[in-house]
XYZ file of C-alpha atoms in Angstrom:
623
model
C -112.517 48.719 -110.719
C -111.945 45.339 -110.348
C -108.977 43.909 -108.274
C -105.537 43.533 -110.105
C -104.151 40.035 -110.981
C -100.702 40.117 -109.018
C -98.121 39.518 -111.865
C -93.932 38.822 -111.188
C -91.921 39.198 -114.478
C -88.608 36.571 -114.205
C -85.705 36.160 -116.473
C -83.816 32.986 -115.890
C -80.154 34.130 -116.792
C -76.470 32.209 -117.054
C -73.294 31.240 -118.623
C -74.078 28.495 -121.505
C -74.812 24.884 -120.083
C -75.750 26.384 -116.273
C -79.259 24.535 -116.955
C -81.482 27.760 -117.355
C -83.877 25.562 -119.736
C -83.364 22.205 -117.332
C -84.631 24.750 -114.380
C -87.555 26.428 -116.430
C -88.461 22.707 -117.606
C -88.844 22.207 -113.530
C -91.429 25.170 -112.975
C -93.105 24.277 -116.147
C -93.418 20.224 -115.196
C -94.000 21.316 -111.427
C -96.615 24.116 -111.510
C -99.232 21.799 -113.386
C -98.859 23.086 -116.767
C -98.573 19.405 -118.174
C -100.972 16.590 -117.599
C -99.901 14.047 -115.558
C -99.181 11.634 -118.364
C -97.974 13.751 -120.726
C -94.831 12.932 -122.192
C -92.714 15.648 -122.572
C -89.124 16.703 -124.066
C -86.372 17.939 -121.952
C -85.182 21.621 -122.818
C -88.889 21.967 -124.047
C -88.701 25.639 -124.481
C -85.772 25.131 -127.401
C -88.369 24.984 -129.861
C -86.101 25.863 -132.488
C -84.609 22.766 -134.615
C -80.849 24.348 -134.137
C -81.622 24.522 -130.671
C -82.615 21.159 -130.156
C -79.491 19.874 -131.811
C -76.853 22.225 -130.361
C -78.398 22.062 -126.783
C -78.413 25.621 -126.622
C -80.558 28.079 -126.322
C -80.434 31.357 -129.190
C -83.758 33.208 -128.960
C -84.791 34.380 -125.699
C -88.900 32.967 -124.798
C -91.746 33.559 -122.484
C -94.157 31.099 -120.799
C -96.056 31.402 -117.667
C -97.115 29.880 -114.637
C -99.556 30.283 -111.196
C -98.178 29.488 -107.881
C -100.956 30.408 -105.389
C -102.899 33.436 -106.469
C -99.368 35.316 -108.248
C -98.773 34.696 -112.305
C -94.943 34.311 -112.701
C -94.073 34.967 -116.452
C -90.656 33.202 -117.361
C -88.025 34.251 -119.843
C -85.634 31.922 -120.923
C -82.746 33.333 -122.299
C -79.605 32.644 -123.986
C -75.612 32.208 -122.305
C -74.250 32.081 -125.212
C -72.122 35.850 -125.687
C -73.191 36.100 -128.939
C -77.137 36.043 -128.725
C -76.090 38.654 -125.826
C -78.731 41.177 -127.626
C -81.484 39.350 -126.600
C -80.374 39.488 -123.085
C -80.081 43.053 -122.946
C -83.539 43.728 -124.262
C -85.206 40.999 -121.936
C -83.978 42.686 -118.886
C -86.262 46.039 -119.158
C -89.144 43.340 -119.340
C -89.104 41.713 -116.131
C -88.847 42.869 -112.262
C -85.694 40.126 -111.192
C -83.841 37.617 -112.546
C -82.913 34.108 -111.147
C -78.686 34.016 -111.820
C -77.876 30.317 -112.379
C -74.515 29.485 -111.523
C -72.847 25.842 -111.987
C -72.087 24.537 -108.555
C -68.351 23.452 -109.729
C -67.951 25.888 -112.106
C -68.568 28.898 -110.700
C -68.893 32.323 -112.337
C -67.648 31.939 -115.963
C -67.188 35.148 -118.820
C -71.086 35.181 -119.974
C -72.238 35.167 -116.175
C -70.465 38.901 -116.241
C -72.233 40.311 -118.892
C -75.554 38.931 -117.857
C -75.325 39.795 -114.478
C -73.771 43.309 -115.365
C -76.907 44.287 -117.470
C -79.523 43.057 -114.948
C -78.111 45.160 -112.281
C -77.467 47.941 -114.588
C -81.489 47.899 -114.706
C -81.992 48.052 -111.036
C -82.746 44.441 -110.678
C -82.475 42.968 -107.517
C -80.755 38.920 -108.048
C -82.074 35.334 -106.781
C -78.866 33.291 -106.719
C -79.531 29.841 -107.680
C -76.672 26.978 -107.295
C -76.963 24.823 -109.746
C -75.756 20.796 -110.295
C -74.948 20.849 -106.353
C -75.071 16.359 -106.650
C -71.695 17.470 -108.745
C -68.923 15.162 -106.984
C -66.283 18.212 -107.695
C -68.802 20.941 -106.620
C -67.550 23.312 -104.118
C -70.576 25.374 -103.113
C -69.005 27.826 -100.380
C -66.302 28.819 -103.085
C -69.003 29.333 -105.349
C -70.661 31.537 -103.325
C -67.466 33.585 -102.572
C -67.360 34.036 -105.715
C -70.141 35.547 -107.050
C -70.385 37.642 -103.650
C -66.888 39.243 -105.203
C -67.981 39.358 -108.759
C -70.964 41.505 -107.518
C -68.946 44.047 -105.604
C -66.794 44.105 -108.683
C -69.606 45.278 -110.994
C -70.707 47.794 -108.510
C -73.863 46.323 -106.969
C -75.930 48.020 -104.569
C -76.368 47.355 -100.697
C -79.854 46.037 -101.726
C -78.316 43.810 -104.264
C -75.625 42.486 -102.131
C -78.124 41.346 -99.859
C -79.285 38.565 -102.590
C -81.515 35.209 -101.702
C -79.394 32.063 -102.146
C -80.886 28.797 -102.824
C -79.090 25.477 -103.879
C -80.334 22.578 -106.162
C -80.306 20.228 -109.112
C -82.658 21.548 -111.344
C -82.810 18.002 -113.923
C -84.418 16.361 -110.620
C -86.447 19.292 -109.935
C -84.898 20.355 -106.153
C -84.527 23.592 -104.765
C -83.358 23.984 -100.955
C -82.517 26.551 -98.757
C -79.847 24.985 -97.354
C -77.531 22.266 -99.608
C -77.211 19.705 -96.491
C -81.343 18.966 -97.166
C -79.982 17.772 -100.460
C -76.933 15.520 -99.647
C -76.747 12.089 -100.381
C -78.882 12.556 -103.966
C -76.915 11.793 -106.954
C -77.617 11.947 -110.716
C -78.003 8.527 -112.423
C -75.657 7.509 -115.398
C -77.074 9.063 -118.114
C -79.261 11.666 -116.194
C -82.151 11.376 -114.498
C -85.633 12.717 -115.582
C -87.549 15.312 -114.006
C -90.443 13.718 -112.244
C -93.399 15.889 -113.901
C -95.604 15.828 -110.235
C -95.643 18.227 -107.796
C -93.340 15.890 -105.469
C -90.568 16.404 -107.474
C -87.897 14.015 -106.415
C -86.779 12.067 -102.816
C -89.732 14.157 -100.991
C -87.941 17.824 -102.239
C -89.272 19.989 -104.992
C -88.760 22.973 -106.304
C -91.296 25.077 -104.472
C -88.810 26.830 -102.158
C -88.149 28.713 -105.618
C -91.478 29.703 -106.157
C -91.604 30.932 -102.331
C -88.319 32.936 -102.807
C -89.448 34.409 -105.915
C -93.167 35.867 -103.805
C -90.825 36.542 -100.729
C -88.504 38.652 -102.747
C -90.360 40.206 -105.522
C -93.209 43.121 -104.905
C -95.971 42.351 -107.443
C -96.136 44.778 -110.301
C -98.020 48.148 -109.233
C -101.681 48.855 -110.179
C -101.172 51.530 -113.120
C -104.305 50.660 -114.973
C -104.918 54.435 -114.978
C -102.218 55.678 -116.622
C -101.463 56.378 -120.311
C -100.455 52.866 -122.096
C -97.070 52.367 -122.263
C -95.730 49.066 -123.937
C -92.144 48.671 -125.054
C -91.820 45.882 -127.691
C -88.786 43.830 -126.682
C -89.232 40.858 -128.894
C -90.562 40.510 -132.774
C -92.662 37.285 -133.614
C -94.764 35.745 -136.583
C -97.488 34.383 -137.571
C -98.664 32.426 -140.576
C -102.133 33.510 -140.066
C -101.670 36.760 -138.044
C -98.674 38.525 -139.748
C -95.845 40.183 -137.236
C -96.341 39.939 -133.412
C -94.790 42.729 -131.293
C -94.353 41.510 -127.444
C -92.880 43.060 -124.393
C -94.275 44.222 -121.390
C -97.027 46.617 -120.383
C -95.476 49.294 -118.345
C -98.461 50.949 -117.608
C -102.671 51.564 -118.284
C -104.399 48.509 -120.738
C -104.389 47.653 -124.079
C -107.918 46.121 -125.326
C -108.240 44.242 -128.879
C -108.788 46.815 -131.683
C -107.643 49.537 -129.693
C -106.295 52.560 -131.609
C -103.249 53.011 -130.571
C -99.889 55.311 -131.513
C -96.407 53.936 -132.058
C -93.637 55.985 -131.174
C -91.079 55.105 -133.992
C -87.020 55.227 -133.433
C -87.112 58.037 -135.965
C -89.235 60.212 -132.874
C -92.188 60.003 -135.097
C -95.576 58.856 -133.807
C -97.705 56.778 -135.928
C -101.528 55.977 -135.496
C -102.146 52.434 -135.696
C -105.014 49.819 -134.507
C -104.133 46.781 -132.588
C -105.274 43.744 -133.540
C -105.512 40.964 -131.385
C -104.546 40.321 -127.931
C -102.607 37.744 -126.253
C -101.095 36.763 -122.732
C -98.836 33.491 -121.926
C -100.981 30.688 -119.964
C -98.334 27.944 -119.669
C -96.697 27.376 -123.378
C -99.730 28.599 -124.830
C -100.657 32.107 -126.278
C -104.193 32.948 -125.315
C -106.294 35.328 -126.951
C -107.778 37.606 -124.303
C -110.081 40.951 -124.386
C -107.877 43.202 -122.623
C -104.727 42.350 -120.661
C -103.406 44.984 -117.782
C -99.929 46.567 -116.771
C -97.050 44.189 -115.900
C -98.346 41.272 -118.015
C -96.108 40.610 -120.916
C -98.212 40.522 -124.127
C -98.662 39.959 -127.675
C -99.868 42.434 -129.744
C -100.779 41.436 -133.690
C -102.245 43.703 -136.215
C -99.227 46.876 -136.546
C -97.008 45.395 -139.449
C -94.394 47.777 -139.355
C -93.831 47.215 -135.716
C -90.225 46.891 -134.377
C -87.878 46.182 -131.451
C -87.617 49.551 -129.056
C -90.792 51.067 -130.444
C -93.455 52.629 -127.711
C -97.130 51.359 -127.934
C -98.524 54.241 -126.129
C -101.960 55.929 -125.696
C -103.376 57.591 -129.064
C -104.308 60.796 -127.209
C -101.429 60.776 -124.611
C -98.120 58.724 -126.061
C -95.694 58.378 -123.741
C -92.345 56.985 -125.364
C -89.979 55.440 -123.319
C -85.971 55.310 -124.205
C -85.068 53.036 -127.100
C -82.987 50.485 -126.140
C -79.467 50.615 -126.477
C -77.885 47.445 -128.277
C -73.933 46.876 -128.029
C -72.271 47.522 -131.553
C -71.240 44.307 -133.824
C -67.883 43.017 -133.337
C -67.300 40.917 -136.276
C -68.180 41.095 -139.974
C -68.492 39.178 -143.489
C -69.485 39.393 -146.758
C -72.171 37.731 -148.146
C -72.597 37.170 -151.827
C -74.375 35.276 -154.814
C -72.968 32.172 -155.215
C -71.074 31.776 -158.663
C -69.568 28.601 -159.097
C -69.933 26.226 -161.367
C -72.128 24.302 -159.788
C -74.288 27.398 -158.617
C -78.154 27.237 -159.128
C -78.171 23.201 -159.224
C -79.939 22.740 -155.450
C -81.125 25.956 -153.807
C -84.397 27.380 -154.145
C -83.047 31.221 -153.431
C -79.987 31.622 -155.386
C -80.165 35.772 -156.835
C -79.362 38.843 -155.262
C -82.330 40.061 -154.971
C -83.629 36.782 -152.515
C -80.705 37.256 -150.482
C -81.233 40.765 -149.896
C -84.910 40.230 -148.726
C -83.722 37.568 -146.339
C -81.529 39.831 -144.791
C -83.799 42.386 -144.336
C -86.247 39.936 -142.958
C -83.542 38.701 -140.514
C -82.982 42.686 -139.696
C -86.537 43.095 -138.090
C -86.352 40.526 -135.464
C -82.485 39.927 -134.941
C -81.149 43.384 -133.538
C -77.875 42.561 -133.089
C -77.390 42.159 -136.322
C -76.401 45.016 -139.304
C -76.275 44.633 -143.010
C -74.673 47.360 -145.215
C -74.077 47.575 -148.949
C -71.547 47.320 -151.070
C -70.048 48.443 -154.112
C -71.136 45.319 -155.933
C -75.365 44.329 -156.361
C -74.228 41.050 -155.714
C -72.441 41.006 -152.370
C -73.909 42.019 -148.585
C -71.463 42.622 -145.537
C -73.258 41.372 -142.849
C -71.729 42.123 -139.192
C -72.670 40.282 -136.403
C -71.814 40.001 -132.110
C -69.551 36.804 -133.255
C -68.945 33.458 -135.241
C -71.606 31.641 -134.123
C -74.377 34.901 -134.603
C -73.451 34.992 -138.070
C -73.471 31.010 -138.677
C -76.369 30.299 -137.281
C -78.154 32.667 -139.330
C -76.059 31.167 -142.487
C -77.373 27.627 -141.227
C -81.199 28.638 -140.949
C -80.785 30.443 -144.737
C -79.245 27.007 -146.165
C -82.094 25.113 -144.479
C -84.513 27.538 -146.200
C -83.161 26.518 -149.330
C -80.497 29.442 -149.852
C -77.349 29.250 -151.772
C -74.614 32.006 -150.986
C -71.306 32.166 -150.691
C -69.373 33.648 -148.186
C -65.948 34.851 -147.000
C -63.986 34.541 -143.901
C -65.096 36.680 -141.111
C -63.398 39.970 -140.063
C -62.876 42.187 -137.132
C -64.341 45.284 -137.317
C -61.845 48.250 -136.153
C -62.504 51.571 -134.630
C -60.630 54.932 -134.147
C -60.467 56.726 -130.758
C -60.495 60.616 -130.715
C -56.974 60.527 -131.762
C -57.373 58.462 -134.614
C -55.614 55.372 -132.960
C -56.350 51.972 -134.317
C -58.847 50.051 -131.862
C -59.830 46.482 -131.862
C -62.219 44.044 -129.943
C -60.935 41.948 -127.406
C -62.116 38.918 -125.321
C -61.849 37.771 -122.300
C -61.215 33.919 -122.744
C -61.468 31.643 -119.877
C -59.757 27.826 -120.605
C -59.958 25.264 -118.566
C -57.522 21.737 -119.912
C -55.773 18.834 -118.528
C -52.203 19.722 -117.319
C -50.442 17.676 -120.123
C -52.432 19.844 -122.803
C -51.868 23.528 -120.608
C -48.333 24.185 -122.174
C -49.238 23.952 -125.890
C -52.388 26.445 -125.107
C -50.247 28.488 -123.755
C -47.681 28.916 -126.584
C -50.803 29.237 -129.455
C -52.672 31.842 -127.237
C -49.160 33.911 -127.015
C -48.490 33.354 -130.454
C -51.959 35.011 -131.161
C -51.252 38.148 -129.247
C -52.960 36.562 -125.831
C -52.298 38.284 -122.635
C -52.517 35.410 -119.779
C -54.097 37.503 -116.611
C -54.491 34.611 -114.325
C -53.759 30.547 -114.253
C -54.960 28.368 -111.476
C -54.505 24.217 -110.980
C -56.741 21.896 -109.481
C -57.397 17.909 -109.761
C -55.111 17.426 -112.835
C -56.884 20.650 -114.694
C -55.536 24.089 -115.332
C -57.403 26.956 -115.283
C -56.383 29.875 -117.561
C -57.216 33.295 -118.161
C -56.553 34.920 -120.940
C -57.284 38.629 -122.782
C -56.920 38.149 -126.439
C -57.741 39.755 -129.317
C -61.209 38.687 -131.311
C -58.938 38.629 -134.726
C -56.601 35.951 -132.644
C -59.221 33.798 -131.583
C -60.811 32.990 -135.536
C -60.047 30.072 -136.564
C -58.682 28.895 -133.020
C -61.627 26.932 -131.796
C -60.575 23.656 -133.834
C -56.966 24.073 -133.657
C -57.675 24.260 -129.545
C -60.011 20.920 -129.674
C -57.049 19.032 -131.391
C -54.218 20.006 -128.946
C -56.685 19.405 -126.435
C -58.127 15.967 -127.542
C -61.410 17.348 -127.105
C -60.847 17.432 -122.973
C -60.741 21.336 -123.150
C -63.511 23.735 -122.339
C -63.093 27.670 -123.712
C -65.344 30.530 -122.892
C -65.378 33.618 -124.680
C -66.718 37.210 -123.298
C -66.342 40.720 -125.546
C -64.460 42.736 -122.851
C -63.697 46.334 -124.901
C -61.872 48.259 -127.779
C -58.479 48.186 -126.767
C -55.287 49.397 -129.113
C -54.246 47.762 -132.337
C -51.775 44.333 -130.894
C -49.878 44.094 -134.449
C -50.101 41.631 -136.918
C -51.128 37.806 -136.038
C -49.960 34.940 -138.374
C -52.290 33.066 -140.620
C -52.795 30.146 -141.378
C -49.091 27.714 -141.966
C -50.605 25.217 -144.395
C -51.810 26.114 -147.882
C -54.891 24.628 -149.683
C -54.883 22.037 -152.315
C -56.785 23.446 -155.234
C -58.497 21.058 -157.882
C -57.588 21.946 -161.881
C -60.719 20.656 -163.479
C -64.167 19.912 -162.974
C -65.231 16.427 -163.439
C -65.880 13.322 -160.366
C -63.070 12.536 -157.662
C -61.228 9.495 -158.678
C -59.817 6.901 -155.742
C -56.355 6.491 -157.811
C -56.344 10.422 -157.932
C -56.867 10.931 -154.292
C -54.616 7.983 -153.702
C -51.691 9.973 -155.303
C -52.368 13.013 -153.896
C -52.765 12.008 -150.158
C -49.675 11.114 -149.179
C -48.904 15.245 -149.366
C -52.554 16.170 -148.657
C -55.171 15.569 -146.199
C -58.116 15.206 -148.387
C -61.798 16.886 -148.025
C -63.375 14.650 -151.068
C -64.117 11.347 -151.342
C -64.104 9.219 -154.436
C -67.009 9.935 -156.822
C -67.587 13.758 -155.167
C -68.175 16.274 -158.141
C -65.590 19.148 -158.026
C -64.808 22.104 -160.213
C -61.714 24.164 -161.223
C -60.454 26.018 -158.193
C -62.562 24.242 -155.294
C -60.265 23.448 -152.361
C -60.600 19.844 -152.009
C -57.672 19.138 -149.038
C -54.756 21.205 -147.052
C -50.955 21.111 -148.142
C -48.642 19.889 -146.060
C -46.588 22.867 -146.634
C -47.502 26.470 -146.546
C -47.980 27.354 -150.226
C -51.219 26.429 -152.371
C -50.882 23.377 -154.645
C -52.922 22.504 -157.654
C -53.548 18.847 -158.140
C -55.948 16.878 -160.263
C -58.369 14.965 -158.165
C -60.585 13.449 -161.201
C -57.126 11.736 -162.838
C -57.633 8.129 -163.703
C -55.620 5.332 -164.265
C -54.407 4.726 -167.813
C -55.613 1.697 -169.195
C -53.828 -0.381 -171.371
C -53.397 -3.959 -172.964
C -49.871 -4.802 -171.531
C -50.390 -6.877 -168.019
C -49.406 -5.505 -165.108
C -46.308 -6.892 -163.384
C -47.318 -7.386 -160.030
C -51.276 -7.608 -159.250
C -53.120 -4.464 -158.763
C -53.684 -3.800 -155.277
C -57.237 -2.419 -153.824
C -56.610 1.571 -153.029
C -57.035 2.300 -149.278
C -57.820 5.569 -148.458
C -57.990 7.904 -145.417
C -61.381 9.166 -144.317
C -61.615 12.966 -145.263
C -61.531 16.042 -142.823
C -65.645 16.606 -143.005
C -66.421 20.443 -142.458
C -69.297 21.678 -140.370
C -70.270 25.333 -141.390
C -68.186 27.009 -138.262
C -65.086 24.431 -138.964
C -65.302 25.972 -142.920
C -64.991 29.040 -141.746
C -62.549 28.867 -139.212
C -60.394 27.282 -142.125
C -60.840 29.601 -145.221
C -58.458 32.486 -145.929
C -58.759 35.965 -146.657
C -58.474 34.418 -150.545
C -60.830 31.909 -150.146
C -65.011 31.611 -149.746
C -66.916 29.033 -148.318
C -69.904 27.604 -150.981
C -73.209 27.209 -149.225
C -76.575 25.169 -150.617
C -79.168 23.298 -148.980
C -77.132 19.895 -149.586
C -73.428 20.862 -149.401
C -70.528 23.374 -147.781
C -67.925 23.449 -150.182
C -64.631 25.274 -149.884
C -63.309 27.642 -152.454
C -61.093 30.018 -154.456
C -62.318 33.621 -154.730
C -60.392 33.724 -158.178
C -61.410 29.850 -159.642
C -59.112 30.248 -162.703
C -55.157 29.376 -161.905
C -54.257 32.385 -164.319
C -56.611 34.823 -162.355
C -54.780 33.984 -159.266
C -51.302 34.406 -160.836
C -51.991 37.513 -161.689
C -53.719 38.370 -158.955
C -50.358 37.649 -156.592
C -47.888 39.917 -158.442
C-alpha cells in the first residue's frame, strides 16, 4: 500500500469581528493558492451576498492548503451565537482549532461557547492574538484571561498547556513573541494583505503553519478499516444535486462505491456514491478515491442529511448523531394577505412557503418548523433574531412574499412544572456618559448586572438578562448610545420565569384607507407622529405608517388632500417641509412590531402592519 498523504483538519474559531476570515485570507494568499497577480477580495471565503454585506460570516466553509509535504484543510466558521449550530457540528470534523482572540478585547460571550465545544471534543487549542498593532491592546491581560476562562470550562492539563502566538492577521504576521512585531501599525483605512510569501516588513505568517505541524499529530493511517464518514455539512449543486461533506473517519470511499447510510431513524439504507471530491485551495476537485482524515464531498445519495453515517455496505459502522442545542426563539410565518399581496413576489401561496422551509430544514439544523392549526401559517423557531432574519432576507431575495409576526421566547417546564425561560449573558461595553441610561433600560427589562468595569472613558458591563428582555432592545440601545456602544449576546441556560417585562410605551399610527401618501397629509399628522411613509408611498387600511407619540394606537388618514377651492388664499401657500421617515431594515421591523402587529415582506418592500386591518375587527377584538 502506498504511503499516506499526512492530512491536519483546522477550524479557525472566535467571537464575531476577531478576524477568523482576515486570518484564513492570510494562509490562503500566503500558501500559493493565488497567482501572483491575482486580484483578490478580502473576506474571500464569505461567498455568500449577505455575508459580503454584513461582514460576517453565517455558514461555516472548507478550503485547503500544503505547507511542506502536510495538507491543512481550513474551516471557517461563524462568531456570531446564533449560527452557533454550525460550530458545534464543525468541531467533530477537525483534529484542533486555532482560538482567535482580539488583542484589546479579550475573551467576549461567543469565545465561551466556541471554546467550550472544542474542548468538549478533546481538542487541544492554538491561541492566536489577534490586532496586536491595536494602540489600546493589552496582550499580557489578554492572555490572563483566556488562561482563566480555560480553567473555568474545565480544560485538561494537556489543554492548559496551549501554543500562543501573536499577530495582525490583515498584514499577514504571525510571531512567537509580540516584541518581533512592535513598531508596525495599520494604515488609515487598513492595509492589504500582501498576497507573496513575504508577507509584510520581512514577517509572515509561517510561524502559524509551523505551530500548527509542531502541535498537531497527522491523522492516523486507517485505510483498513470499515468506512466511516459523518456528514457534517449539506451542499448543492445545479448539476450534481445534494452534496453531503464531512470527514472520513476511517477506510476509503472510491467514486461509485456502494455504500450504506446509517439514517437518524437507526435504519441503514443501501445507496451508491456518486462522485468524489477533496478541497485543493478554493476549488473542489474531482478525485478517484480520497482516504481517512481528508474532508470530502460526496454527490449522488439525495436523501442524505446532517449526522448521517456513510459507512461500509458489508460492515456499517454508525457513529453518534450529533447533538444540536434546542431553539430559543420562535415566529410565525404566514401567507401574506394584504391588500397589496401577490403584486411583486414570485412565491406568494402556502404551499411555496412550505417547500422553502423544508428546503431550508435539510441544510440549516438549527432550525425547526412545526405546524399549525391554520394551512396558511408556519411557526418557525430559530437559535435567535438574526437566525430567523437572515433566512427571512434570503426568502425575500428569492422572490418570496410572507408575512410575519414578532418573535417569541420559547418556555420550558422543569420536573416540577416550573416556568423556565432562556437567558443571555450580555456583555456592553459604552462611553461613561451613555453607562447610566443602559443601566436603568437593562433593569427595567429584568437584567441582572454581574460585573461593571471602567477604563479610558468606557464602561464595561455585564449583564444576565432574559432573551424576552433583550427583543426589541438592540435599536433602543444604539440610540441612547449614539451608536458608540458595542453589545454581545451569549445563550447562557433555562433559568425561572423573571415576571412580566413592559412593552413597548408608544402606540402605532394606523392608516384608514388605501390610496397614495399625500405631503399635506403627512404634514398634519407629523407634528404627533414620526412618520414611516413618504409622500406618494401606496398604503392600505390598517398598515402602520408612523409611531404615536403617546402610548395608544391612532388612526389617521395619510392619503388626505388639500381642498381646493376658488376663494384665494389669504396669505401665500407655503412649500410643505417634511421630516425624513424612520426607514426599517428587516431586524429594526421586527424589533418594533407588537404582539398585534406583522411585518409585510416582498422582494421590493418591508411594510409594517395590523394583524386585524379593519378598525371594527380591532374594536372588537379589544373588549
Amino acid at each position: 500500500m502506498t504511503e499516506k498523504q499526512k492530512i491536519i483538519n483546522i477550524a479557525v474559531i472566535a467571537h464575531v469581528d476577531a478576524g477568523k476570515s482576515t486570518l484564513v485570507d492570510a494562509f490562503l494568499n500566503q500558501s500559493g493558492v493565488f497567482r501572483a497577480n491575482e486580484d483578490v477580495a478580502d473576506c474571500v471565503m464569505d461567498s455568500d451576498d449577505i455575508e459580503r454585506e454584513r461582514g460576517i460570516t453565517i455558514y461555516s466553509k472548507n478550503c485547503s492548503i500544503m505547507h511542506g509535504d502536510v495538507k491543512i484543510n481550513i474551516v471557517d466558521t461563524p462568531g456570531h451565537a446564533d449560527f452557533s449550530s454550525e460550530v458545534e457540528r464543525i468541531m467533530k470534523t477537525v483534529d484542533t482549532v486555532i482560538l482567535l482572540v482580539d488583542s484589546s478585547e479579550g475573551p467576549m460571550p461567543q469565545t465561551r461557547f466556541v471554546l467550550s465545544k472544542s474542548l468538549e471534543q478533546g481538542l487541544n487549542p492554538i491561541l492566536f492574538i489577534n490586532k496586536i498593532d491595536k494602540k489600546d491592546a493589552r496582550i499580557d491581560e489578554v492572555v490572563d484571561e483566556v488562561y482563566e476562562l480555560f480553567m473555568d470550562l474545565n480544560a485538561n492539563d494537556e489543554q492548559l498547556d496551549f501554543p500562543i502566538l501573536y499577530g495582525i492577521a490583515r498584514q499577514g504576521i504571525a510571531v512567537r513573541d509580540p516584541a518581533d512585531a512592535q513598531g508596525l501599525s495599520v494604515e488609515a483605512g487598513g492595509s492589504k494583505i500582501k498576497h507573496t510569501p513575504e508577507g509584510y516588513a520581512g514577517l509572515n505568517i509561517t510561524p502559524l503553519f509551523d505551530t500548527i505541524i509542531e502541535h498537531c499529530v497527522p491523522y492516523p493511517d486507517l485505510r483498513e478499516e470499515p468506512l466511516q464518514l459523518q456528514v457534517s455539512t449539506l451542499g448543492y449543486d445545479d448539476y450534481i444535486g445534494r452534496l453531503g461533506i464531512g470527514r472520513i473517519t476511517q477506510g476509503t470511499i472510491k467514486e461509485g462505491q456502494t455504500v450504506a447510510v446509517a439514517k437518524e431513524d437507526g435504519s441503514i439504507a443501501q445507496r451508491k456514491a456518486g462522485q468524489v471530491f477533496v478541497y485543493r485551495g478554493l476549488k473542489r476537485t474531482a478525485v478517484s478515491e480520497a482516504e481517512c482524515g481528508d474532508i470530502v464531498v460526496i454527490s449522488g445519495i439525495s436523501d442524505i442529511s446532517i449526522g448521517e453515517t456513510i459507512c461500509d455496505s458489508k460492515d456499517p459502522q454508525p457513529m453518534e448523531m450529533i447533538h444540536i442545542e434546542e431553539p430559543t426563539l420562535s415566529m410565525n410565518f404566514m401567507v401574506n394577505k394584504s391588500p397589496f399581496a401577490g403584486k411583486v413576489g414570485k412565491f406568494v401561496t402556502s404551499r411555496h412557503i412550505r417547500e422553502r422551509l423544508e428546503k431550508e430544514l435539510e441544510v440549516n439544523v438549527g432550525l425547526m418548523v412545526e405546524e399549525t392549526d391554520s394551512t396558511d401559517c408556519f411557526k418557525v423557531s430559530g437559535r435567535g433574531e438574526l437566525h430567523l432574519s437572515i433566512l427571512i432576507e434570503n426568502m425575500r431575495r428569492e422572490g418570496y412574499e410572507l408575512a410575519v409576526s414578532k418573535p417569541e421566547v420559547i418556555f420550558r417546564r422543569d420536573e416540577n412544572g416550573k416556568k423556565l425561560e432562556p437567558v443571555e449573558e450580555v456583555v456592553i461595553s459604552v462611553p461613561d456618559e451613555y453607562a447610566g441610561t443602559v443601566i436603568s433600560k437593562l433593569n427595567l427589562r429584568k437584567g441582572i448586572m454581574v460585573q461593571m468595569n471602567g477604563e479610558n472613558g468606557y464602561s464595561k458591563l455585564e449583564y444576565h438578562v432574559p432573551t424576552r428582555g433583550l427583543l426589541g432592545y438592540r435599536s433602543e440601545f444604539i440610540n441612547d448610545t449614539r451608536g458608540e456602544g458595542t453589545m454581545e449576546r451569549r445563550f447562557l441556560d433555562f433559568e425561572p420565569y423573571k415576571g412580566e417585562i413592559g412593552g413597548r410605551s408608544n402606540g402605532s399610527a394606523i392608516a384608514i384607507e388605501e390610496g397614495v401618501c399625500t405631503p399635506y397629509a403627512l404634514f398634519n399628522i407629523g407634528e404627533r407622529v414620526q412618520l414611516f411613509v413618504d409622500p406618494g408611498t401606496k398604503v392600505y387600511e390598517g398598515m402602520i405608517v408612523g409611531m404615536n407619540s403617546r402610548g395608544e394606537d391612532m388612526e389617521v388618514n395619510p392619503c388626505k388632500a388639500k381642498k381646493v377651492s376658488n376663494m384665494r388664499a389669504s396669505g401665500s401657500d407655503e412649500s410643505v417641509k417634511l421630516s425624513p421617515p424612520r426607514v426599517f431594515t428587516l431586524e429594526e421591523a421586527l424589533e418594533f412590531i407588537d404582539d398585534d402587529e406583522l411585518v409585510e415582506i416582498t422582494p421590493d418592500d418591508v411594510r409594517l402592519r395590523k394583524k386585524l386591518l379593519k378598525e371594527i375587527e380591532r374594536r372588537r377584538a379589544g373588549r
